[in-house]
C-alpha positions in Angstrom: -27.6 0.5 0.6 -29.4 -2.7 1.4 -33.0 -1.7 0.7 -35.2 -2.7 -2.2 -33.9 -1.9 -5.7 -33.4 0.7 -7.1 -31.5 1.8 -4.0 -28.1 3.6 -4.1 -24.8 1.8 -3.4 -22.6 4.9 -3.4 -19.1 4.4 -2.0 -19.3 6.9 0.9 -20.7 4.6 3.6 -17.8 2.1 3.8 -18.0 -0.7 6.3 -15.1 0.7 8.3 -16.8 4.1 8.5 -20.2 2.6 9.5 -18.5 0.4 12.2 -16.6 3.4 13.6 -19.7 5.4 13.8 -21.6 2.6 15.6 -18.7 2.0 18.0 -18.8 5.7 19.1 -22.5 5.3 20.0 -21.7 2.0 21.8 -19.5 4.0 24.1 -22.1 6.7 24.8 -25.2 8.1 23.3 -24.9 11.3 21.4 -27.0 13.8 19.5 -26.6 13.7 15.7 -24.5 16.9 15.7 -22.2 15.5 18.5 -21.7 12.3 16.5 -20.9 14.2 13.3 -18.4 16.4 15.2 -16.7 13.3 16.6 -16.6 11.5 13.3 -15.0 14.6 11.6 -12.6 15.2 14.5 -14.0 18.7 14.8 -13.2 19.6 11.2 -16.6 19.4 9.6 -17.0 20.1 5.9 -19.6 19.7 3.2 -17.8 16.5 2.0 -17.5 15.1 5.5 -21.2 15.9 6.1 -22.2 13.8 3.0 -20.0 10.9 4.2 -21.4 11.1 7.7 -25.0 11.3 6.5 -24.5 8.2 4.3 -22.9 6.2 7.1 -25.6 7.2 9.6 -28.3 6.2 7.1 -26.8 2.7 6.6 -26.3 2.2 10.4 -29.7 3.3 11.4 -32.0 2.5 8.5 -30.4 -0.3 6.6 -28.7 -2.3 9.4 -30.9 -1.2 12.4 -27.9 -0.7 14.7 -28.9 2.7 15.9 -32.1 4.6 16.7 -33.2 7.9 18.3 -34.3 8.2 21.9 -35.0 11.7 23.2 -33.0 13.3 20.4 -30.0 11.1 21.2 -28.7 8.3 19.0 -28.5 5.0 21.0 -27.8 1.4 20.3 -30.7 -0.7 19.0 -28.8 -4.0 19.2 -26.8 -5.9 21.8 -23.3 -4.3 22.4 -21.6 -7.7 21.7 -22.4 -7.2 18.0 -19.9 -4.3 18.0 -17.3 -6.0 20.1 -15.0 -6.6 17.0 -15.0 -6.2 13.3 -15.9 -9.9 13.0 -18.9 -9.6 15.3 -20.1 -6.5 13.4 -19.6 -8.3 10.0 -21.6 -11.3 11.2 -24.4 -9.1 12.5 -24.5 -6.9 9.4 -24.5 -9.9 7.1 -27.7 -11.1 8.6 -29.3 -7.8 7.7 -27.6 -7.0 4.4 -28.7 -10.3 2.7 -32.2 -10.4 4.2 -33.7 -8.3 1.5 -33.4 -10.4 -1.6 -34.8 -7.6 -3.8 -32.1 -5.1 -2.8 -29.6 -3.8 -5.4 -26.9 -5.2 -3.2 -28.2 -8.7 -3.2 -29.2 -8.6 -6.9 -25.9 -7.3 -8.0 -24.0 -9.8 -5.8 -26.1 -12.7 -7.2 -25.3 -11.5 -10.8 -21.6 -11.1 -10.0 -21.2 -14.5 -8.4 -23.0 -16.1 -11.3 -20.5 -14.7 -13.8 -17.6 -16.9 -12.5 -14.5 -16.3 -14.6 -16.4 -13.8 -16.9 -15.9 -11.1 -14.2 -12.2 -10.9 -15.3 -13.2 -10.3 -18.9 -15.4 -7.4 -17.9 -12.4 -5.3 -17.3 -13.6 -2.3 -15.4 -16.3 -1.5 -12.8 -18.1 0.7 -15.3 -18.3 -2.3 -17.7 -19.5 -4.6 -15.0 -22.2 -2.1 -13.9 -23.4 -1.6 -17.5 -23.5 -5.3 -18.2 -25.4 -6.1 -15.1 -27.9 -3.2 -15.9 -28.5 -4.8 -19.3 -28.9 -8.3 -18.0 -30.9 -7.8 -14.8 -34.1 -5.7 -15.3 -34.2 -4.7 -11.6 -30.7 -3.2 -11.9 -31.5 -1.1 -15.0 -30.4 2.1 -13.2 -27.1 0.7 -11.9 -24.1 2.9 -12.4 -20.4 2.6 -12.0 -20.6 4.5 -8.7 -22.9 1.8 -7.4 -20.5 -1.0 -8.3 -17.7 0.9 -6.6 -19.7 1.1 -3.4 -20.8 -2.5 -3.7 -17.2 -3.8 -3.9 -16.2 -2.5 -0.4 -19.2 -4.3 1.3 -18.8 -7.5 -0.8 -15.2 -7.7 0.2 -16.1 -6.9 3.8 -18.6 -9.7 3.9 -16.0 -12.1 2.7 -17.2 -12.9 -0.8 -13.8 -12.4 -2.4 -10.7 -10.3 -2.5 -10.3 -6.9 -4.2 -7.7 -6.8 -7.0 -7.8 -3.9 -9.4 -11.1 -3.8 -11.3 -12.3 -7.1 -9.9 -13.4 -8.9 -6.8 -11.7 -12.3 -7.0 -14.5 -14.7 -6.1 -13.7 -16.7 -2.9 -16.4 -16.8 -0.3 -14.5 -18.5 2.4 -15.0 -15.8 5.0 -18.7 -15.5 4.3 -19.1 -19.3 4.6 -17.0 -19.4 7.8 -19.3 -16.8 9.3 -22.4 -19.0 8.5 -20.7 -22.1 9.8 -19.9 -20.3 13.1 -23.3 -18.8 13.6 -26.2 -20.5 11.7 -24.8 -24.0 11.0 -25.1 -25.4 14.6 -28.8 -24.5 14.6 -29.4 -27.1 12.0 -26.5 -29.6 12.0 -24.0 -31.0 14.5 -20.4 -30.1 14.3 -17.8 -32.8 13.6 -20.2 -35.1 11.9 -20.7 -35.7 8.2 -23.7 -34.0 6.6 -25.0 -35.2 3.3 -24.7 -32.7 0.5 -28.3 -33.2 -0.3 -29.2 -31.8 3.1 -26.5 -29.2 3.1 -27.5 -27.7 -0.2 -31.0 -26.4 0.7 -29.7 -25.1 4.0 -26.9 -23.1 2.3 -29.3 -21.9 -0.4 -31.5 -20.4 2.3 -28.6 -18.8 4.3 -26.7 -17.6 1.2 -29.4 -16.2 -1.1 -26.8 -14.3 -3.1 -25.5 -17.6 -4.6 -27.3 -19.7 -7.2 -26.7 -23.2 -6.1 -28.7 -24.9 -8.9 -26.4 -27.1 -11.0 -22.6 -26.5 -10.7 -21.9 -24.3 -7.8 -20.3 -20.9 -8.6 -16.6 -20.1 -8.4 -17.0 -18.0 -5.2 -18.7 -20.8 -3.2 -16.5 -23.5 -4.7 -13.3 -21.6 -4.0 -14.5 -20.8 -0.5 -15.2 -24.4 0.4 -11.9 -25.6 -1.0 -10.1 -22.9 1.0 -11.8 -24.0 4.2 -11.1 -27.6 3.4 -7.4 -26.9 2.8 -7.3 -25.0 6.1 -8.7 -28.0 8.0 -11.8 -26.1 9.1 -14.1 -28.3 7.1 -13.8 -31.7 5.3 -15.3 -32.4 1.9 -15.8 -36.0 0.9 -16.9 -37.7 -2.3 -18.3 -41.1 -1.3 -19.3 -43.7 -3.7 -23.0 -44.4 -4.6 -24.2 -41.1 -3.0 -25.6 -37.9 -4.4 -22.8 -35.5 -5.2 -22.6 -31.7 -5.7 -20.4 -30.4 -8.5 -18.1 -27.5 -7.7 -16.8 -25.1 -10.2 -14.2 -27.2 -12.1 -10.5 -26.4 -11.6 -8.1 -28.5 -13.6 -5.7 -30.3 -11.2 -7.8 -29.5 -8.2 -8.4 -32.7 -6.1 -11.9 -31.6 -4.9 -14.3 -30.9 -7.7 -17.4 -32.5 -6.1 -18.5 -33.7 -2.7 -21.2 -35.9 -1.2 -20.6 -35.1 2.5 -19.3 -32.1 4.4 -18.0 -32.1 8.0 -17.7 -28.7 9.7 -15.2 -28.8 12.5 -16.2 -27.0 15.7 -12.6 -26.0 16.4 -12.6 -24.3 13.0 -15.6 -22.1 13.9 -14.4 -19.5 16.5 
């Protein structure tokens, strides 16, 4: 799912299924067969086996949450990373976006760069075919991959699913970065110059192209957090400004400083 392209992004290993599987092992270690039986509620079938195998592969190989010890599956990470869906999302995000050559990151980067064009590409099949034509490393991408991608993209907070599109708005993804990685580089509740913020965000959010005007997903995400009072965007005079994706009538279309409020980063 999150390995070097061309890796599969089939829909079976949904975030919810992977999280549930990991939580079972967090409660107690099990053999593979015991875990499969628990996941299928004792009603195993060929389809449930495929779903289980896909979820186990993502949990163990892609996200590094589980490993084998004496024929038992055990946690390979601290239990607090599975304490809640939010904790799991933040941990999984650090792993999923680490490999910049994965189909997941490459397709995400392509999707976010399309801005409003994603609405004109009116089906997941069309989106997959278009990305396959425009990104050489995604030449083998199929509709099924895009269908699998959408669940994880929404889970990581890159937008909101609606019909055949993911409406770009990365406010949850940004909020996760502000709550975890931001205080390692900048102080809370103090203005940070956009010129310093940009390279930091480019490193932490490799799926977004921040050269030139920032994409719709990032722009909408920052505006949402600003409106919620979790951050403050300012456009000061005579300072370097970053241009956000333009929205007519929107009061914030550029900024020179950003203040991340600690109380807005639970």
